XYZ file of C-alpha atoms in Angstrom:
649
model
C 35.641 14.237 22.913
C 33.020 14.100 20.137
C 30.164 13.708 23.260
C 31.397 16.624 24.949
C 31.712 18.933 22.001
C 28.516 18.037 20.914
C 26.941 18.946 24.218
C 28.584 22.177 24.315
C 27.192 22.913 20.671
C 23.888 22.512 22.077
C 24.755 24.916 25.088
C 25.772 27.100 22.768
C 22.640 26.871 20.476
C 20.433 27.687 22.911
C 22.310 30.967 24.433
C 22.144 32.045 20.498
C 18.603 31.127 20.016
C 17.572 33.066 23.381
C 19.780 36.274 22.285
C 18.337 35.894 18.716
C 14.702 36.521 20.161
C 15.786 39.063 22.310
C 17.423 40.880 19.634
C 14.554 40.602 17.313
C 12.290 41.819 19.975
C 14.336 44.743 20.222
C 14.252 45.526 16.539
C 10.700 45.089 16.663
C 10.162 47.494 19.769
C 12.728 50.017 18.764
C 13.098 50.114 14.881
C 16.761 49.302 15.576
C 18.880 47.648 12.686
C 18.421 44.258 11.849
C 21.994 42.989 11.313
C 23.100 41.866 15.003
C 19.707 39.848 15.059
C 20.475 38.183 11.572
C 23.879 37.448 12.813
C 22.234 35.695 15.925
C 20.254 33.874 13.557
C 23.173 32.718 11.289
C 24.996 31.912 14.403
C 21.985 29.479 15.584
C 21.940 27.835 12.606
C 25.556 27.390 12.846
C 25.374 25.610 15.915
C 22.403 23.242 15.017
C 24.736 22.169 11.781
C 27.684 21.509 14.051
C 25.491 19.548 16.379
C 24.302 17.425 13.401
C 27.833 17.227 11.871
C 29.219 15.817 15.387
C 26.648 13.027 15.828
C 26.890 12.218 12.229
C 31.058 11.901 12.668
C 30.367 9.829 15.832
C 28.157 7.477 13.737
C 30.714 7.289 11.159
C 33.470 6.449 13.523
C 31.612 4.247 15.438
C 32.113 6.399 18.745
C 30.395 3.842 20.923
C 31.124 6.171 23.968
C 28.420 8.555 22.712
C 24.924 6.631 23.712
C 23.109 7.424 20.740
C 25.677 5.781 18.776
C 25.957 2.683 21.332
C 22.137 2.480 20.788
C 21.582 3.023 17.343
C 24.893 2.622 15.363
C 26.876 -0.453 14.165
C 29.967 -1.607 12.582
C 28.191 -3.754 9.857
C 25.622 -1.061 9.046
C 25.962 -0.173 5.348
C 27.284 3.646 5.089
C 24.079 5.007 3.664
C 22.124 3.987 6.461
C 24.643 4.849 9.051
C 23.894 8.511 7.807
C 20.092 8.202 8.199
C 20.122 6.788 11.393
C 20.849 10.348 12.620
C 16.943 10.701 12.340
C 15.928 7.021 12.940
C 15.399 7.520 16.867
C 14.309 10.218 19.118
C 17.275 11.834 20.345
C 18.727 12.334 16.853
C 15.629 13.383 14.789
C 15.429 16.210 17.482
C 18.533 17.362 15.827
C 17.440 17.279 12.351
C 14.403 19.021 13.635
C 16.465 21.921 15.008
C 18.748 22.385 11.818
C 15.742 22.650 9.600
C 14.366 24.898 12.207
C 17.119 26.974 12.212
C 17.404 27.047 8.467
C 13.857 28.224 8.060
C 14.821 31.010 10.673
C 17.965 32.133 8.698
C 15.852 31.958 5.040
C 13.156 34.254 6.952
C 15.729 36.814 8.398
C 16.777 37.755 5.189
C 13.500 38.023 3.210
C 11.931 41.604 2.569
C 8.456 42.017 4.621
C 6.994 44.992 6.413
C 9.915 45.806 9.288
C 7.447 45.296 12.367
C 5.731 42.585 10.937
C 8.919 40.672 10.123
C 10.826 41.192 13.466
C 7.468 39.710 15.256
C 7.407 37.054 13.004
C 11.131 36.308 13.847
C 10.769 36.534 17.583
C 8.211 33.877 17.363
C 10.358 31.598 15.221
C 13.628 32.337 17.538
C 11.275 31.449 20.748
C 10.244 28.129 19.014
C 14.079 27.456 18.014
C 14.925 28.242 21.596
C 12.095 25.768 22.975
C 13.465 22.913 20.687
C 17.012 23.644 21.937
C 16.065 23.491 25.435
C 14.391 20.266 24.830
C 17.349 18.590 23.254
C 19.864 19.773 25.403
C 18.167 18.858 28.955
C 15.816 15.821 28.074
C 17.001 14.320 25.048
C 20.909 14.994 24.493
C 21.943 12.553 21.922
C 25.521 12.980 23.437
C 25.400 11.705 26.731
C 28.235 9.186 27.271
C 28.052 5.442 28.093
C 30.097 3.421 30.361
C 31.287 0.715 29.891
C 31.792 1.552 26.199
C 30.338 -1.557 23.873
C 32.130 -3.268 21.618
C 29.152 -2.431 18.662
C 25.726 -1.360 18.255
C 22.786 -2.799 17.569
C 22.260 -0.501 14.385
C 19.064 1.170 13.744
C 15.773 -0.371 13.773
C 15.636 -2.910 10.817
C 12.549 -1.654 9.250
C 14.430 1.633 8.499
C 17.288 -0.239 6.672
C 14.938 -2.088 4.204
C 14.077 1.021 1.810
C 16.360 3.900 0.455
C 12.941 6.182 1.011
C 14.364 6.403 4.489
C 16.882 8.900 3.745
C 14.279 10.989 1.773
C 10.949 10.596 3.853
C 11.597 11.971 7.293
C 13.701 15.147 6.043
C 10.787 15.909 3.685
C 8.229 15.375 6.058
C 10.053 17.473 8.676
C 10.601 20.190 5.946
C 6.627 20.431 5.510
C 6.032 19.957 9.536
C 8.473 22.957 10.697
C 8.053 25.031 7.782
C 4.246 25.598 8.983
C 5.795 27.386 11.736
C 6.630 30.563 9.471
C 2.779 31.145 8.726
C 2.071 30.805 12.282
C 4.649 33.494 13.328
C 3.212 35.530 11.009
C -0.445 35.232 12.391
C 0.955 35.967 15.691
C 2.855 39.048 14.810
C 0.246 40.479 12.379
C -2.311 41.874 15.688
C 1.414 42.938 17.100
C 2.456 44.786 14.397
C -0.749 47.220 13.720
C -1.322 48.650 10.405
C 1.971 46.753 9.059
C 0.282 43.399 9.992
C -2.535 43.966 7.507
C -0.344 42.482 4.554
C 0.678 39.038 6.756
C -1.115 36.789 4.318
C 0.662 38.180 1.627
C 4.052 37.309 3.505
C 2.840 33.739 4.717
C 1.297 32.300 1.688
C 4.458 31.318 -0.220
C 5.832 29.573 2.892
C 2.781 27.857 3.689
C 2.582 26.586 -0.063
C 6.428 25.698 0.252
C 5.701 23.461 3.417
C 2.266 22.252 2.379
C 4.446 20.604 -0.756
C 6.922 19.029 1.323
C 4.535 17.574 3.607
C 2.406 16.421 0.999
C 5.361 14.744 -0.669
C 6.710 13.335 2.702
C 3.155 12.140 3.698
C 3.130 10.241 0.084
C 6.847 8.546 0.345
C 5.388 7.732 4.032
C 2.519 5.914 2.418
C 5.159 4.319 -0.336
C 7.495 3.279 2.432
C 4.647 1.582 4.211
C 3.552 -0.125 1.390
C 7.090 -1.345 -0.181
C 8.354 -2.406 3.597
C 6.091 -3.456 6.070
C 4.837 -6.430 4.252
C 0.999 -6.129 4.915
C 0.079 -4.896 1.575
C -1.512 -1.397 2.662
C -0.537 1.864 2.648
C -2.406 3.861 5.126
C -4.168 2.207 8.713
C -4.806 5.219 10.482
C -2.146 4.865 12.521
C -2.008 7.457 15.114
C 1.084 8.620 14.293
C 0.099 8.721 10.430
C -2.900 10.858 11.567
C -0.576 13.282 13.206
C 1.222 14.205 9.850
C -2.490 14.243 8.136
C -4.159 16.620 10.642
C -1.942 19.664 9.859
C -1.856 18.991 6.181
C -5.785 19.200 6.564
C -6.203 22.651 8.018
C -2.937 24.340 6.103
C -4.861 22.980 2.913
C -7.758 24.688 4.276
C -5.682 27.837 5.306
C -4.385 28.060 1.546
C -8.033 27.838 0.080
C -9.305 30.690 2.633
C -6.373 32.770 1.789
C -7.708 32.649 -2.513
C -10.214 35.338 -3.631
C -11.832 37.829 -0.711
C -9.248 36.754 1.940
C -9.585 40.333 3.640
C -13.591 39.087 4.657
C -11.980 35.998 6.596
C -9.064 37.163 8.365
C -10.447 35.992 11.917
C -10.617 32.571 9.803
C -7.221 32.844 8.364
C -5.519 33.691 11.565
C -7.383 30.455 13.389
C -6.021 28.088 10.593
C -2.606 29.062 10.553
C -1.993 29.000 14.255
C -4.057 25.719 14.392
C -1.728 23.900 11.615
C 1.117 24.752 13.644
C -0.395 23.648 17.036
C -1.060 20.381 15.185
C 2.340 19.953 14.381
C 3.125 20.364 17.766
C 0.664 17.791 19.110
C 1.926 15.646 16.317
C 5.411 16.008 17.643
C 3.984 15.284 21.410
C 2.072 12.497 19.900
C 5.339 10.682 18.211
C 7.958 11.504 20.989
C 6.327 11.209 24.190
C 5.510 7.203 23.992
C 1.836 8.436 24.602
C 0.676 6.079 21.449
C 1.572 2.670 20.223
C 2.712 2.895 16.718
C 5.209 1.106 14.387
C 6.188 4.894 13.592
C 6.327 6.242 17.271
C 9.431 6.736 19.039
C 9.545 4.844 22.625
C 9.103 6.140 25.919
C 10.941 9.471 26.827
C 11.163 12.266 29.205
C 9.912 14.786 26.613
C 6.123 14.631 26.958
C 5.858 16.714 29.871
C 7.878 19.521 28.186
C 5.959 19.138 24.869
C 2.561 19.131 26.302
C 3.389 22.134 28.266
C 4.590 23.918 25.074
C 1.533 22.782 23.324
C -0.620 24.194 25.865
C 0.920 27.713 25.699
C 1.047 27.793 21.960
C -2.781 27.410 22.611
C -3.351 29.917 24.954
C -0.981 32.405 23.301
C -2.955 31.808 19.594
C -6.343 32.090 21.045
C -5.558 35.474 22.966
C -3.749 36.962 19.749
C -6.233 35.489 16.997
C -8.964 37.450 18.997
C -7.210 40.596 18.978
C -7.254 41.652 15.156
C -8.374 44.459 13.192
C -12.317 44.130 12.496
C -13.533 42.396 9.386
C -15.191 44.461 6.678
C -18.803 44.250 6.270
C -19.549 41.096 4.316
C -20.899 41.222 0.745
C -23.402 38.642 -0.381
C -22.177 35.958 -2.145
C -23.756 33.876 -4.959
C -24.356 30.033 -3.890
C -22.726 28.850 -7.314
C -19.290 30.841 -7.181
C -15.749 30.068 -6.511
C -15.903 31.963 -3.082
C -18.934 29.818 -1.828
C -16.820 26.959 -2.879
C -13.542 27.819 -1.371
C -15.449 28.499 2.101
C -17.574 25.135 1.780
C -14.255 23.268 1.286
C -12.577 24.814 4.190
C -15.371 24.006 6.397
C -15.432 20.305 5.033
C -11.258 19.958 5.287
C -12.006 21.512 9.073
C -14.502 19.081 9.757
C -12.293 16.188 8.657
C -9.614 17.292 10.675
C -11.651 17.357 13.626
C -13.267 13.955 13.227
C -9.581 12.578 12.877
C -8.264 14.202 15.682
C -11.155 12.946 18.098
C -10.356 9.388 16.758
C -6.678 10.227 17.470
C -6.913 11.314 20.936
C -9.519 9.473 22.179
C -7.854 6.423 23.437
C -5.565 8.999 25.270
C -8.517 10.715 26.934
C -10.187 7.578 27.908
C -6.948 6.229 29.566
C -6.294 9.500 31.415
C -9.656 9.492 32.911
C -9.284 5.944 34.173
C -10.932 4.098 32.131
C -9.821 0.909 30.222
C -8.104 2.267 26.862
C -10.212 2.043 23.928
C -9.166 1.659 20.435
C -10.529 3.440 17.540
C -10.351 1.279 14.486
C -10.267 1.864 10.683
C -13.926 1.447 10.626
C -14.334 4.541 12.583
C -12.573 6.690 9.852
C -14.523 4.963 6.825
C -17.688 5.851 8.210
C -16.851 9.488 9.184
C -13.656 10.900 7.427
C -14.246 8.758 4.212
C -17.619 10.433 3.137
C -16.325 13.955 3.867
C -13.361 13.617 1.681
C -15.693 12.731 -1.355
C -17.700 15.788 -0.424
C -14.443 17.835 -0.667
C -13.626 15.827 -4.113
C -16.813 17.190 -5.430
C -16.548 20.694 -4.017
C -12.981 20.825 -5.703
C -14.603 19.662 -8.803
C -17.053 22.877 -8.544
C -13.930 24.962 -7.819
C -11.909 23.700 -10.977
C -14.707 24.517 -13.460
C -13.706 28.263 -12.994
C -15.570 29.712 -16.254
C -18.546 28.236 -15.293
C -18.396 29.675 -11.782
C -17.370 33.402 -13.352
C -20.378 33.412 -15.913
C -23.031 36.032 -15.048
C -25.913 34.204 -16.255
C -26.618 31.132 -13.964
C -28.343 29.216 -16.744
C -25.063 29.292 -18.596
C -23.140 28.405 -15.386
C -25.071 25.434 -14.996
C -24.730 24.423 -18.743
C -20.971 24.694 -18.529
C -21.095 22.551 -15.352
C -23.164 19.796 -17.850
C -20.315 18.161 -19.771
C -18.397 17.133 -16.267
C -21.951 16.394 -14.468
C -22.411 13.921 -17.599
C -18.727 12.591 -17.753
C -19.456 11.764 -13.933
C -22.899 10.356 -14.191
C -21.699 7.739 -17.041
C -18.721 7.097 -15.067
C -20.903 5.853 -12.254
C -23.169 4.094 -14.517
C -20.726 1.868 -16.601
C -18.580 1.540 -13.693
C -21.696 0.279 -11.429
C -23.019 -2.236 -13.869
C -19.656 -3.965 -14.740
C -18.283 -3.998 -11.491
C -20.302 -3.140 -8.538
C -17.642 -1.651 -6.296
C -19.904 -0.323 -3.790
C -21.276 3.190 -2.669
C -18.560 4.971 -1.460
C -16.038 3.818 -4.142
C -18.511 4.244 -7.026
C -19.450 7.924 -5.551
C -15.298 8.555 -5.500
C -15.026 7.274 -9.143
C -17.924 9.725 -10.371
C -16.398 12.802 -8.344
C -12.985 12.258 -9.899
C -14.646 12.100 -13.160
C -16.369 15.039 -12.848
C -13.129 16.695 -11.126
C -10.513 15.527 -14.473
C -13.271 16.610 -16.746
C -13.718 20.079 -15.640
C -9.983 20.331 -15.024
C -9.016 19.289 -18.661
C -11.820 21.909 -20.119
C -10.337 24.478 -17.924
C -6.605 23.550 -19.042
C -7.389 23.199 -22.453
C -8.887 27.024 -22.371
C -6.133 28.373 -20.766
C -3.514 26.894 -23.136
C -5.235 28.553 -25.563
C -4.823 31.793 -24.297
C -1.443 33.668 -24.115
C 0.065 35.563 -21.267
C -0.263 34.877 -17.477
C -2.975 32.172 -17.901
C -0.315 29.841 -19.265
C 2.324 30.613 -16.320
C 3.281 27.797 -13.973
C 1.804 29.339 -10.965
C -1.614 30.055 -12.749
C -1.682 26.045 -13.405
C -0.307 25.305 -9.957
C -3.973 24.744 -8.689
C -5.248 22.575 -11.890
C -2.247 20.133 -11.494
C -2.731 19.697 -7.731
C -6.344 19.263 -8.270
C -5.765 16.568 -10.648
C -3.185 14.815 -8.449
C -5.869 14.654 -5.710
C -8.475 13.159 -8.415
C -5.918 10.482 -8.992
C -5.226 9.718 -5.367
C -9.354 9.180 -4.738
C -9.147 7.023 -7.635
C -6.288 4.864 -6.417
C -7.726 4.577 -3.080
C -11.306 3.587 -4.406
C -10.144 1.347 -6.637
C -7.379 -0.383 -4.405
C -10.154 -0.836 -1.592
C -12.919 -1.785 -3.807
C -11.272 -4.278 -5.832
C -8.203 -5.554 -3.905
C -8.269 -9.162 -2.858
C -5.819 -11.223 -1.112
C -5.807 -14.826 0.922
C -3.033 -16.300 3.365
C -2.192 -20.155 3.342
C 0.331 -22.358 4.668
C 2.050 -24.091 1.548
C 3.880 -27.475 1.378
C 6.361 -27.922 -1.437
C 4.644 -28.170 -4.653
C 1.259 -26.599 -3.271
C -0.313 -23.342 -4.900
C -2.362 -20.192 -3.723
C -4.278 -18.505 -6.012
C -5.960 -14.871 -5.759
C -7.983 -13.506 -8.834
C -6.091 -14.890 -12.013
C -2.767 -15.262 -10.183
C -1.219 -18.358 -8.570
C 1.736 -18.699 -6.653
C 3.459 -22.315 -6.182
C 5.966 -22.905 -3.579
C 9.149 -24.317 -5.076
C 11.101 -24.514 -1.780
C 12.954 -22.834 1.008
C 16.479 -21.201 1.316
C 17.928 -20.373 4.603
C 21.214 -18.157 4.496
C 23.242 -16.510 7.079
C 24.706 -13.413 6.966
C 26.915 -10.912 8.547
C 23.772 -8.941 9.989
C 22.048 -12.296 10.753
C 19.858 -14.916 9.114
C 17.791 -14.346 5.809
C 14.887 -17.050 4.875
C 13.967 -17.022 1.294
C 10.363 -18.675 -0.247
C 10.938 -19.882 -4.131
C 7.533 -19.628 -5.637
C 6.511 -19.713 -9.106
C 4.101 -17.105 -10.050
C 1.678 -17.254 -12.792
C -0.596 -14.943 -14.064
C -3.133 -15.107 -16.969
C -1.652 -13.935 -20.078
C 1.868 -13.351 -18.734
C 4.977 -16.132 -18.781
C 5.575 -17.632 -15.537
C 8.326 -16.109 -13.496
C 9.935 -16.547 -9.958
C 9.464 -14.143 -6.728
C 11.576 -14.765 -3.650
C 9.687 -13.042 -0.647
C 11.993 -13.546 2.676
C 12.152 -12.921 6.167
C 15.370 -11.432 7.949
C 15.994 -12.191 11.171
C 18.373 -9.435 13.146
C 19.778 -10.899 16.137
C 21.074 -7.711 17.632
C 17.528 -6.216 17.723
C 16.064 -9.722 17.882
C 13.205 -8.857 15.550
C 12.608 -10.464 12.433
C 11.253 -8.383 9.177
C 9.280 -9.451 6.296
C 10.670 -8.391 2.722
C 7.873 -8.691 0.450
C 8.005 -9.035 -3.475
C 5.828 -6.508 -5.444
C 5.605 -7.346 -9.035
C 4.323 -3.703 -10.496
C 1.822 -3.658 -13.483
C 0.611 -0.891 -15.469
C -2.963 -1.145 -13.611
C -2.128 -3.443 -10.823
C 0.525 -4.672 -8.101
C 0.930 -8.674 -7.388
C 2.144 -8.690 -3.357
C 3.712 -11.681 -2.157
C 4.698 -11.720 1.515
C 6.536 -14.571 3.204
C 4.688 -14.704 6.528
C 6.314 -17.552 8.539
C 8.477 -20.777 7.797
C 8.106 -24.283 9.102
C 11.668 -25.281 11.208
C 11.979 -28.240 8.813
C 11.538 -26.023 5.979
C 9.115 -28.032 4.381
C 6.235 -25.528 4.420
C 5.720 -21.677 4.412
C 2.887 -19.614 5.116
C 2.576 -16.927 2.187
C 0.384 -13.926 1.950
C -0.806 -13.148 -1.842
C -2.641 -10.090 -2.738
C -3.872 -8.266 -5.941
C -4.097 -4.500 -5.565
C -5.348 -2.593 -8.660
C -4.713 0.997 -9.366
C -2.254 1.322 -6.597
C 0.268 3.216 -8.998
C -2.191 6.113 -9.258
C -1.808 6.682 -5.688
C 2.113 7.689 -6.198
C 1.738 9.189 -9.297
C -1.122 11.242 -7.823
C 0.916 12.379 -4.726
C 3.669 13.461 -7.035
C 1.483 15.283 -8.975
C -0.137 17.085 -5.812
C 3.103 18.053 -4.321
C 4.282 19.181 -8.043
C 1.074 21.611 -7.972
C 2.242 22.814 -4.474
C 5.710 23.536 -5.490
C 4.572 25.201 -8.540
C 2.214 27.609 -6.614
C 4.771 28.424 -4.354
C 7.412 28.967 -6.860
C 4.525 31.500 -9.145
C 3.675 33.083 -5.841
C 7.546 34.062 -4.896
C 8.112 35.452 -8.543
C 5.028 37.450 -8.042
C 6.288 38.933 -4.759
C 9.811 39.527 -6.523
C 8.229 41.461 -9.229
C 6.134 43.521 -7.246
C 9.206 44.378 -4.923
C 11.166 45.055 -8.477
C 8.232 47.517 -9.655
C 7.920 49.334 -6.354
C 11.776 50.026 -5.863
C 12.297 51.128 -9.876
C 11.253 55.126 -9.770
C 8.592 56.123 -11.814
C 9.779 58.707 -14.607
C 8.304 61.983 -14.595
C 7.026 64.340 -17.519
C 9.767 65.813 -19.246
C 9.251 69.388 -20.203
C 9.988 70.405 -23.832
C 13.015 71.609 -24.975
C 14.396 70.057 -21.524
C 17.851 67.818 -22.259
C 17.046 64.159 -22.560
């Protein structure tokens, strides 16, 4: 019953999305009232919500006649992970995708923008919604029936039941991913709307900021989940699916920077970046859901690949044609080398270059395989030699951008003098850290660049807080907050990479393993059977210099329904470092265990920096939205004319 209703909801949703696109096209072409198109947009959102609700109901009721429930549900799965299992597999995740996409369409439909620009943008968003409804209905419907009906299901992937971030990370990542469709829609609509399209950047920027903030938070939570769940002690492995989330973030960051200042002189550049960001979203969706890449994050093989690839190619063609059809750019003005405008341009070029480097490394194995050659893997070494130096350069340019008073100074000598303090602090940091610890050239450069950025931002923040008025508004402080977060992330990455230590060893009861000043001693191994499978715990005594001894119990859990064993590491978080203990294997007689011990310095700065960066994006989005509302309010209010002497008031 629920399966039939779900299939019907997808069919109705496809019809509503098609009707919505046609009604918005009618509005754009003939300037008719928008009410019918808005009602159709709301109906599309309602059908997406109904489809998601029906699948959640099937999961909660353990209706194993529905294929998705039979493959991903289970009677022993806790309610929280039963709810989150909606997006734990391919077909259900597309429903969440549809719900968020339809939600963006409904929000955009009720915003005030120039009429033709708005209508054409809604045509684009509605067309994308129509495609994903078709994808879900024809190629990946989760509501197909199963016969015979099983008595129970295996539950979602055990790795997706190990951390509560599973309930937040995918929705946030999707919100960021899918939100980039709105700037893309405005970029496509701009050349079609004629004169009204000239203001597309003002309309697109708040949406881009909100999507960027959500994507930043989603990537940060994903790194935290990887660190806390997978048991390998790291947070980023340059996995193809991780790269798929990073690519649109890089181009969206470049887009947000190039829209600052004299954006009118970079019209073609802005159009290209807005389109490229969403094209990379679609490419990432193809990589994740087609089975084209092998990854712990990827879904299995599916029939979606050809449809997704065709849509990616169509989007590339349409974007290429329309981005070449725009208003001629105004004559370029000479820009001083040491200026905020130059820094913004250099920053954008560097970010796009990093995206190109990461894209090449991500798709190169696919290209080699399609050409009939042996599939070549691209390891972390490639990215460390190419993307990491470019990222350090971005950090340095970001520091120059942050020292805005120096860049506004008319006297170049005065500007250089104001840059002297951040530069001096950076050089002192490099000298002190290099003499004390010798972390390596890359890490040392990152520490110096981060010191330069943070010193400049601190001076700028102090200057703004000392002034009253608009400089103290949250929107004006957003850039400082976001850039400070990026600098903290850089310090966390450099510190954990340069100073992290680890060792792995098979210990018999009573034996010890030592890394740096941390020692773990195996006290014993305990086995316990539960309703979901078998759990094996290693009892370890952890000793750290200057601290009292304490016991830690990393575990291995075996899930027979999935025939999978997952590690459950123990992470002892400190102010400056984490102690990370993982149980790798246990002997059949429980007399020995293979343990991995890692000491990870400065990892906490990653999570703090990521949160600060996302907060900066959110503050910028709020500030931009408030500015637009004030502008609309001021335009709407009539300006009082002069009152004649003696006239009644």
